[in-house]
XYZ file of C-alpha atoms in Angstrom:
505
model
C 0.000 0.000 0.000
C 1.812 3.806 -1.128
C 1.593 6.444 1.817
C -1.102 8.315 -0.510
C -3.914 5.454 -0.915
C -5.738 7.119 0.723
C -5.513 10.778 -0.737
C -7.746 11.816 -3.427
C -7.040 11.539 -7.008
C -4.792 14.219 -8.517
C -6.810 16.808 -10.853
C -5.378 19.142 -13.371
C -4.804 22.940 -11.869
C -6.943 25.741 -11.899
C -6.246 28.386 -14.661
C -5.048 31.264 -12.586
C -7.360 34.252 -12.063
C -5.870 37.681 -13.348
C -5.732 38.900 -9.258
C -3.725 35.717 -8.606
C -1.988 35.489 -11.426
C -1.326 39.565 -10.030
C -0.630 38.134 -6.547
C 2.102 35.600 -7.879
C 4.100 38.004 -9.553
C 4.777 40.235 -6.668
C 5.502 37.783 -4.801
C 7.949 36.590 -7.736
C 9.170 40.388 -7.549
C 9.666 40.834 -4.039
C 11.767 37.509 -3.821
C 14.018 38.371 -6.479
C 14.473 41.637 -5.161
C 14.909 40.236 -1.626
C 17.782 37.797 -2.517
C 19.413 40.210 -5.283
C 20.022 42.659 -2.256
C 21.521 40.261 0.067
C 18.093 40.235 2.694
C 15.649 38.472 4.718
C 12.977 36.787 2.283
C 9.725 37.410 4.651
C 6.723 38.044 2.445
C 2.791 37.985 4.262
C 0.306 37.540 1.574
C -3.201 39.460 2.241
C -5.975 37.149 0.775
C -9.570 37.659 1.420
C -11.888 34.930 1.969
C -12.699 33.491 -1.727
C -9.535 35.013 -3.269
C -8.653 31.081 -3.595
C -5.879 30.933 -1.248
C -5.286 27.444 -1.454
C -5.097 27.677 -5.376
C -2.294 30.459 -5.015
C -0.711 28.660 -2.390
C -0.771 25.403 -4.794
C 0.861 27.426 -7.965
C 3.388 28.539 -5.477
C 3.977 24.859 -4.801
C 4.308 24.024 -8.511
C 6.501 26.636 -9.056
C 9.472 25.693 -6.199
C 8.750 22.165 -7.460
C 10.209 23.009 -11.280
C 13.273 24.062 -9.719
C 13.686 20.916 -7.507
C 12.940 23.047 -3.917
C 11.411 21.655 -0.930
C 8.268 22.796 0.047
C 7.164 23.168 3.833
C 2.905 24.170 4.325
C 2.393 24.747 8.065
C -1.177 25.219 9.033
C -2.697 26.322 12.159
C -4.780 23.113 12.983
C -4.610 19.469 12.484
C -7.975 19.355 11.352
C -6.896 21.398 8.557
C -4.146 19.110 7.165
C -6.191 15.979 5.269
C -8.457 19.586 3.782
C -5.334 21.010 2.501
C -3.912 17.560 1.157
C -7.198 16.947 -0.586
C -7.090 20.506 -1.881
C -3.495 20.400 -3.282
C -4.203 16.863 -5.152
C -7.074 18.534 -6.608
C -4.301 21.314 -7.756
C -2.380 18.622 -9.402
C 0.824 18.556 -6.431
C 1.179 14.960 -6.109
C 4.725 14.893 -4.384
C 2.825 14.650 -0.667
C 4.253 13.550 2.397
C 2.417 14.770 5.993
C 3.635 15.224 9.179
C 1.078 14.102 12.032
C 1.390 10.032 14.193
C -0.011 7.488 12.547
C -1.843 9.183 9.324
C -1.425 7.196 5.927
C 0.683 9.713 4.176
C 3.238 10.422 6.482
C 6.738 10.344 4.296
C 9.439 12.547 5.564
C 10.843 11.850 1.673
C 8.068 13.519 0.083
C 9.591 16.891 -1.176
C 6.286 19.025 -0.495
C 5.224 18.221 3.152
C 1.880 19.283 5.151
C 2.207 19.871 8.612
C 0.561 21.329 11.578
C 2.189 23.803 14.153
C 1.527 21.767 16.629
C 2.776 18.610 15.947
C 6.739 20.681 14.654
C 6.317 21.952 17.862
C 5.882 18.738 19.769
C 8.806 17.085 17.569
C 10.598 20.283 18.439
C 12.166 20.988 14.722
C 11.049 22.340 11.231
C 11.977 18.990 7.951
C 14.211 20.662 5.390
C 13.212 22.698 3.233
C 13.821 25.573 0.689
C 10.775 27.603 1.219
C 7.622 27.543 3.891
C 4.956 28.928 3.786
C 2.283 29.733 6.821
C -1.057 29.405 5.951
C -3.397 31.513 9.116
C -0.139 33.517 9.617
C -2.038 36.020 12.047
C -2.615 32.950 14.383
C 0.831 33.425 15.265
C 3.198 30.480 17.481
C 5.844 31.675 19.820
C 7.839 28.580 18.912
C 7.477 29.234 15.323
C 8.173 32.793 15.600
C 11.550 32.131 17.041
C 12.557 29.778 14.612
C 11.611 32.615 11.917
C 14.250 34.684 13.437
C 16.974 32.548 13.964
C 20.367 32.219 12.311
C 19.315 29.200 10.966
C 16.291 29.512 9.052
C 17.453 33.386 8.099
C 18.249 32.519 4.352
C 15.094 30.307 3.796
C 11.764 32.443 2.536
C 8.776 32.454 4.546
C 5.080 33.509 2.972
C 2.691 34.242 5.295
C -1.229 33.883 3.979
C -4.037 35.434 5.973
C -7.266 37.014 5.245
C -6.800 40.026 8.292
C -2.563 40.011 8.862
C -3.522 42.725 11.562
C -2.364 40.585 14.744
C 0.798 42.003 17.186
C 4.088 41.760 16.119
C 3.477 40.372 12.274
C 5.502 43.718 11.089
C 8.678 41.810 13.155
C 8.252 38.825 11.413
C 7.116 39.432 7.913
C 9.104 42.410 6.034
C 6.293 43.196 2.866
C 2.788 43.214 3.017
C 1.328 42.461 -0.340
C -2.604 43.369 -1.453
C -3.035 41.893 -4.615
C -6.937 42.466 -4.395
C -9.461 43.930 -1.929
C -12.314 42.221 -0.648
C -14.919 44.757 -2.233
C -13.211 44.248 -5.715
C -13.822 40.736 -5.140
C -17.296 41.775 -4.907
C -17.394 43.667 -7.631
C -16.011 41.317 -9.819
C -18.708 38.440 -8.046
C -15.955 36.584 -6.675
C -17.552 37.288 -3.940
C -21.477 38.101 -2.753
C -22.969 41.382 -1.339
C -23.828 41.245 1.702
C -26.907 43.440 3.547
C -26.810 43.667 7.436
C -28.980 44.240 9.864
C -28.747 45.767 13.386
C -30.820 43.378 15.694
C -31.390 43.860 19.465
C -28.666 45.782 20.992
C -27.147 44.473 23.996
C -26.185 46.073 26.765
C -22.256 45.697 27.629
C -21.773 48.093 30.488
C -19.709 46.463 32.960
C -18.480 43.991 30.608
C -14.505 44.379 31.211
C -12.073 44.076 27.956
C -9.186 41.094 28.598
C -6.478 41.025 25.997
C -7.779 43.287 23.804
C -11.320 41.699 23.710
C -14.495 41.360 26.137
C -13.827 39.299 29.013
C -15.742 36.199 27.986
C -17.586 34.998 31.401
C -18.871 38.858 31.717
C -19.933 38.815 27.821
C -21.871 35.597 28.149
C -23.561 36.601 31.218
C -24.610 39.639 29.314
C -25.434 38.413 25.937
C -27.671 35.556 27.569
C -30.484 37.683 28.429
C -33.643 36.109 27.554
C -35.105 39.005 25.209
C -31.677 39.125 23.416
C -31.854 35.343 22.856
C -35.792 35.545 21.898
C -34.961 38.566 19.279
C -32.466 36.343 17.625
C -35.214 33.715 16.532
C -37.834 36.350 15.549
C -35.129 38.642 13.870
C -34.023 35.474 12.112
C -37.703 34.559 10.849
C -37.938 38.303 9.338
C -34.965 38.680 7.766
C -33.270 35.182 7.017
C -35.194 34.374 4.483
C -34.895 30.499 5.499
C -31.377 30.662 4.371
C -28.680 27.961 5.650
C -27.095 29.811 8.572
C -24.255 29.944 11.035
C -24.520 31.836 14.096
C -21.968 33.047 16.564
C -22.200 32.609 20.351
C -19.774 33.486 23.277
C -19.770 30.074 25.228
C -20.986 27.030 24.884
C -23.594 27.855 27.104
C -24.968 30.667 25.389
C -24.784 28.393 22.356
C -26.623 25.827 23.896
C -29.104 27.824 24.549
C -29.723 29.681 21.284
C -30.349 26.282 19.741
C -33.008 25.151 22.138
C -34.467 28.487 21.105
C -34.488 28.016 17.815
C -35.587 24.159 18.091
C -38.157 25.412 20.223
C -39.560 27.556 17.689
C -39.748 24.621 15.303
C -36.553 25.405 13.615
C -33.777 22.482 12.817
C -30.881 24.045 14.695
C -27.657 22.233 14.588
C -24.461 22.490 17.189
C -20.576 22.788 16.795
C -17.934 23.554 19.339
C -14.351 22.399 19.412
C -15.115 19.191 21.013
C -17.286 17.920 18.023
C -15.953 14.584 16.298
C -15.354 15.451 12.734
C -17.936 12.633 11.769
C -20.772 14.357 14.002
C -19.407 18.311 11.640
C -19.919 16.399 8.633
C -23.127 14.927 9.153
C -24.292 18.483 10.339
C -23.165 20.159 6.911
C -24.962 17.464 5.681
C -28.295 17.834 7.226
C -27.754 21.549 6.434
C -27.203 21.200 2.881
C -30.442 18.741 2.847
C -32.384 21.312 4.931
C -33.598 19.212 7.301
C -31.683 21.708 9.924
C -31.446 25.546 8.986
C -29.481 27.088 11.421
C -25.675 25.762 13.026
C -25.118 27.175 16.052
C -21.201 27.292 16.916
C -18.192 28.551 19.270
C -15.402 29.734 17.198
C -14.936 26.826 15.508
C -15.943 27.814 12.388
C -14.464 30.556 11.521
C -11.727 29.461 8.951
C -11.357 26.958 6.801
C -14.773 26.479 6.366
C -16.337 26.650 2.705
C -20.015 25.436 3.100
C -22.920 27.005 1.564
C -24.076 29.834 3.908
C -26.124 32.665 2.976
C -27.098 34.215 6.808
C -24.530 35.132 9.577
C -26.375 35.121 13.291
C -23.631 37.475 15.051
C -24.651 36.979 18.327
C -21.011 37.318 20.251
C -19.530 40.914 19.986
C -15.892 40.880 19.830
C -13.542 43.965 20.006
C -11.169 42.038 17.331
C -10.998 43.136 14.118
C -9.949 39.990 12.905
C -12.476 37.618 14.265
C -15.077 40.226 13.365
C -14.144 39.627 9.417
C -13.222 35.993 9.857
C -17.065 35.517 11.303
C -18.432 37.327 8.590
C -16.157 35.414 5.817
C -17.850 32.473 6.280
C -20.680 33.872 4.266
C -19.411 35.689 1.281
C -18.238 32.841 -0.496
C -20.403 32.797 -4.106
C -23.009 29.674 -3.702
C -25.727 29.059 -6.095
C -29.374 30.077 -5.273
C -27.718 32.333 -2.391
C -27.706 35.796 -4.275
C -26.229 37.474 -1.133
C -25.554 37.413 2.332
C -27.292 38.294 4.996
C -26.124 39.544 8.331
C -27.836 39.628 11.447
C -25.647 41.807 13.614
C -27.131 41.537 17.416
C -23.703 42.859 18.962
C -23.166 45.492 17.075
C -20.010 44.893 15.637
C -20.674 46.588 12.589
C -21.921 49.711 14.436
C -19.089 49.407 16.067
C -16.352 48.641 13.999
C -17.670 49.318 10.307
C -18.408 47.124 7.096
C -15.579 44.512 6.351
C -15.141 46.017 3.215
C -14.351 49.610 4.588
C -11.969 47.481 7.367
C -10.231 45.783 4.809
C -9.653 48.402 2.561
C -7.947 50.066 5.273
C -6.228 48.009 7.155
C -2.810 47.768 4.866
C -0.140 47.313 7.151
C 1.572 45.052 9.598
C 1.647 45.740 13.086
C 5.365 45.963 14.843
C 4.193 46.247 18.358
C 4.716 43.594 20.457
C 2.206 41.889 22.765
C 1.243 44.188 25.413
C 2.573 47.228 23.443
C 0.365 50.200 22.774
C -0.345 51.009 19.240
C -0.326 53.728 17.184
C -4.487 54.732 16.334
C -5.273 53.176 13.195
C -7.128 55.551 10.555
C -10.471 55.269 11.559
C -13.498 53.276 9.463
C -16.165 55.343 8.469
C -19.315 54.130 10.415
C -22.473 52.700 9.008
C -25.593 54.256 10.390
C -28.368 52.033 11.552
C -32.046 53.019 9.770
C -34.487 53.836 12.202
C -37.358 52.119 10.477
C -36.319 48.588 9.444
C -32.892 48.388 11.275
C -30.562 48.077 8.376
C -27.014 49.370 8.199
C -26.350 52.010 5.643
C -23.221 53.208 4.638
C -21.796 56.613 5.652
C -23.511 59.472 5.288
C -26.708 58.200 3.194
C -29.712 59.605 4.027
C -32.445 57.480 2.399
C -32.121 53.616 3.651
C -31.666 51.584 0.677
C -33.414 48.638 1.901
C -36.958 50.925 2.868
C -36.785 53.999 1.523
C -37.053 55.372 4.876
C -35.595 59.374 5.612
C -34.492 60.174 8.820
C -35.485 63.599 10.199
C -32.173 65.905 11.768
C -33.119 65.841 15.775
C -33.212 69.242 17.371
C -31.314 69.146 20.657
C -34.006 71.786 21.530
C -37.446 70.075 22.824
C -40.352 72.415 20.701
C -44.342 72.216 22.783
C -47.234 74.301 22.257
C -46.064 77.407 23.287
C -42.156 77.802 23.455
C -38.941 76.302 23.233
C -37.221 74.156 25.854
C -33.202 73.014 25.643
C -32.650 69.754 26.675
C -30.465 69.943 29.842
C -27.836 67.326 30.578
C -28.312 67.128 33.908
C -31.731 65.532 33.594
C -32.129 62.366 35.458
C -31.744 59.516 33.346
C -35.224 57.424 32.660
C -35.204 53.918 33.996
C -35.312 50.534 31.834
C -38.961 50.474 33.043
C -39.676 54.052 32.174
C -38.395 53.819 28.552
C -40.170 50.462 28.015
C -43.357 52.193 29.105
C -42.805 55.396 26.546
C -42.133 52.618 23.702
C -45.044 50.559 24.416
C -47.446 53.711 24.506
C -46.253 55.122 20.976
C -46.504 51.270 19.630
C -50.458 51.890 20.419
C -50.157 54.856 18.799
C -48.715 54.279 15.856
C -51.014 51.096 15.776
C -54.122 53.136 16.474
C -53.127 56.142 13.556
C -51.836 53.236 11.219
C -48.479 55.413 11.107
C -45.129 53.343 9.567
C -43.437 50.877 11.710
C -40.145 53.092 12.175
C -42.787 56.262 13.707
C -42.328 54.689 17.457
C -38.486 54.096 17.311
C -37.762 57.769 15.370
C -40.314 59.388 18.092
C -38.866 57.507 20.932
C -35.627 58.710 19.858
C -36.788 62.257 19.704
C -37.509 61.795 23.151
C -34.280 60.080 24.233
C -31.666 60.978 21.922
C -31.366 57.237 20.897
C -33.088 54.153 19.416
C -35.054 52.033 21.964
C -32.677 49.369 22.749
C -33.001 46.025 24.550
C -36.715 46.754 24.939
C -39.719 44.953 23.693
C -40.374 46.451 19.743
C -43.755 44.971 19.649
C -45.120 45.487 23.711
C -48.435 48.210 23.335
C -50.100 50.094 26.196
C -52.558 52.569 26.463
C -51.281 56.226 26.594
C -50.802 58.320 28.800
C -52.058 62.234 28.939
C -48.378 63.346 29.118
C -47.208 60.837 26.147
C -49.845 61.789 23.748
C -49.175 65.780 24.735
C -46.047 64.718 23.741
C -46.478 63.275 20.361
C -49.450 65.901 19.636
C -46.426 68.557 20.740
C -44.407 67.419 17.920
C -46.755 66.969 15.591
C -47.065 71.048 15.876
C -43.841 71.150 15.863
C -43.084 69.537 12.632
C -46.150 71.204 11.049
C -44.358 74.301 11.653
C -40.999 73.499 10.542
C -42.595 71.917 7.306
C -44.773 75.444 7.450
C -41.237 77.548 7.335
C -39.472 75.714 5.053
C -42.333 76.064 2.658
């Protein structure tokens, strides 16, 4: 029996696309121009999510392989290695060997060999080899890191691939940064699908303390696991999902847990992946999903990379501070699939509020970090910042007045409150309305705006009038009857927009 019965057969290679055709010949470049000056060859190699990575990485192959080099492909799990294998067969590279106990292929002869970090680091060195290259570069490994910088290893060239190289310390291992393509070009050239997003409940993370550059996760899960916040997810999904094949993103296993029963409860097939899941069990879930008996995969940051199944919703239900897993999350969805025309997000923890489209992050986010861990770093220019439509809830870009997905216009809010008979300023030092309070004010303009058949945005805009923002983590569809001092209120700026209408006419 050969080491590779078991591997797939080998298929012809991919004709290169012109943006990796592009991204092969600066890399070309920058190696020739590396070696011709006597330096370092450290190259990190920016690839969004459906650039075909593995395709680039597999002409890269080829190419060391017509000069007789040794190839090294280091990835950042063992789960990935018999996926990268199958993928480079499929690419035509035959000349296999793998490093991991006991698998079929292993062959420390093999002049192209697949390995995972963590097995070099357990055997404690790197095989020969003329060039490696690090697939999930920004996942960096101490041990690996050192051996990048030793006397050793200094004349062999190391290409880093990653989809968001923004991680600590990259800029000290890696020397060039090359972009041969955006991720909104991709788009554009439907590489890649549009995506819409919408922002769902919005949680409430006061108190929740940041830990390593991210929310401290016990604090987060407490706080995203409120039951309103875990109800909206379901409903929000039923509006806006469009029964698409869906993965959604929860803090803990816990919280994860418990969005499923949700969703089962509801009569919705809701599957569940963590790290602990047998590879068997993950396939038989994309299975089910691709079938439709299940709709929805609930998971723990498990599927956030190398994952290329057919997903046309994203259930965003753990905010993160981190750029990276912010775009890695959303990835997993803007892969082209048939029948899915685009993707849709459902963003309840306002990460994109918070951090911007991944388009606008990845167009700006060009260069390697040098800081160490535990350095401060220089402010990055900052992403323009979607605004959220106060009508249907969707995210529209910068500075757009008319929401593309309604047709809904925001009015400008006065900071000057307008009644029957003058004009009062808002003061800052009001007290601050209670939970209960602004729950009661919603509910009585929902009966409102039920009873005068206004639009379903009138309650949140006039709420907002009221409180400077968007009703948040309250009940959208609670009604009550009125008060005298609520409907003064809306009557009050009724006049008042009757006038300024009046004026302007």
């Amino acid at each position: 029996m050969t080491p590779d019965m078991f591997a797939p057969e080998p298929g012809a290679p991919k004709e290169l696309r012109p943006h990796q055709a592009v991204a092969i010949g600066l890399l070309k470049r920058s190696t020739g121009k590396a070696i011709h000056e006597g330096r370092r060859a450290r190259f990190m190699l920016k690839l969004s999510t459906g650039a075909g990575k593995t395709v680039i990485a597999a002409a890269i192959v080829q190419g060391a392989r017509t000069k007789g080099k040794r190839v090294l492909f280091i990835v950042d799990a063992i789960s990935l290695i018999d996926q990268t294998v199958e993928a480079f067969m499929s690419q035509g590279v035959t000349e296999i060997g793998v490093i991991q106990a006991q698998h079929s292929m292993e062959d420390w002869s093999r002049p192209v060999q697949v390995a995972s970090v963590q097995t070099l680091q357990r055997r404690g060195k790197l095989p020969p080899a003329d060039i490696v290259i690090v697939d999930e570069a920004h996942c960096q490994s101490e041990w690996l890191s050192e051996i990048m910088q030793s006397e050793t290893w200094a004349g062999v060239p190391f290409i880093g691939l990653s989809a968001t190289p923004w991680s600590k310390g990259l800029g000290l291992l890696y020397d060039e940064l090359i972009c041969p393509i955006t991720m909104q070009e991709l788009i554009d050239r439907e590489l890649l699908c549009p995506f819409r997003v919408y922002a769902a409940a919005h949680p409430d993370l006061t108190g929740v303390k940041t830990t390593a550059g991210d929310y401290q996760q016990a604090q987060l899960s407490e706080a995203m696991a409120a039951g309103n916040l875990v109800a909206d997810l379901v409903e929000t999904w039923r509006r806006y999902g469009e029964n698409r094949p869906t993965f959604c993103f929860a803090v803990d296993r816990a919280h994860a847990k418990k969005i499923q029963r949700r969703f089962e409860e509801a009569g919705i097939g809701c599957g569940y992946i963590d790290a602990f899941t047998p590879t068997d069990e993950r396939k038989d879930i994309r299975r089910q999903l691709d079938a439709g008996q299940i709709r929805v995969v609930c998971n723990v940051g498990c599927l956030t990379k190398g994952v290329d199944w057919a997903i046309g919703c994203i259930i965003l239900a753990r905010p993160t501070k981190s750029e990276m897993l912010y775009v890695q999350m959303v990835g997993r969805g803007l892969r082209v699939n048939e029948g899915i025309p685009d993707c849709v997000i459902l963003d309840h923890a306002d990460n994109t509020l918070r951090m911007g489209f991944v388009t606008d992050l990845d167009a700006t986010r060009n260069t390697m970090c040098t800081a160490k861990r535990g350095e401060r770093t220089a402010r990055e220019r900052p992403v323009p910042l979607p605004k959220e439509c106060g009508s249907c809830g969707y995210l529209k870009p910068p500075k757009t007045r008319e929401c593309p997905s309604c047709g809904f216009v925001g009015e400008p809010q006065s900071k000057v409150t307008e009644t029957n008979d003058e004009l009062v300023p808002v003061s800052r030092k009001q007290a601050a309305a209670t939970r209960d309070q602004k729950q009661a004010w919603l509910s009585q303009l929902n009966w409102i705006a039920r009873e005068r058949g206004y639009s379903r945005g009138w309650a949140a805009n006039t709420y907002k009038k009221k409180f400077g923002v968007y009703p948040r983590n309250l009940d959208a569809s609670a009604t009550c009857e009125p008060s005298h001092e609520v409907r003064s209120y809306v009557r009050s700026s009724l006049i008042a927009f009757a006038k300024r209408r009046d004026r302007a006419a």
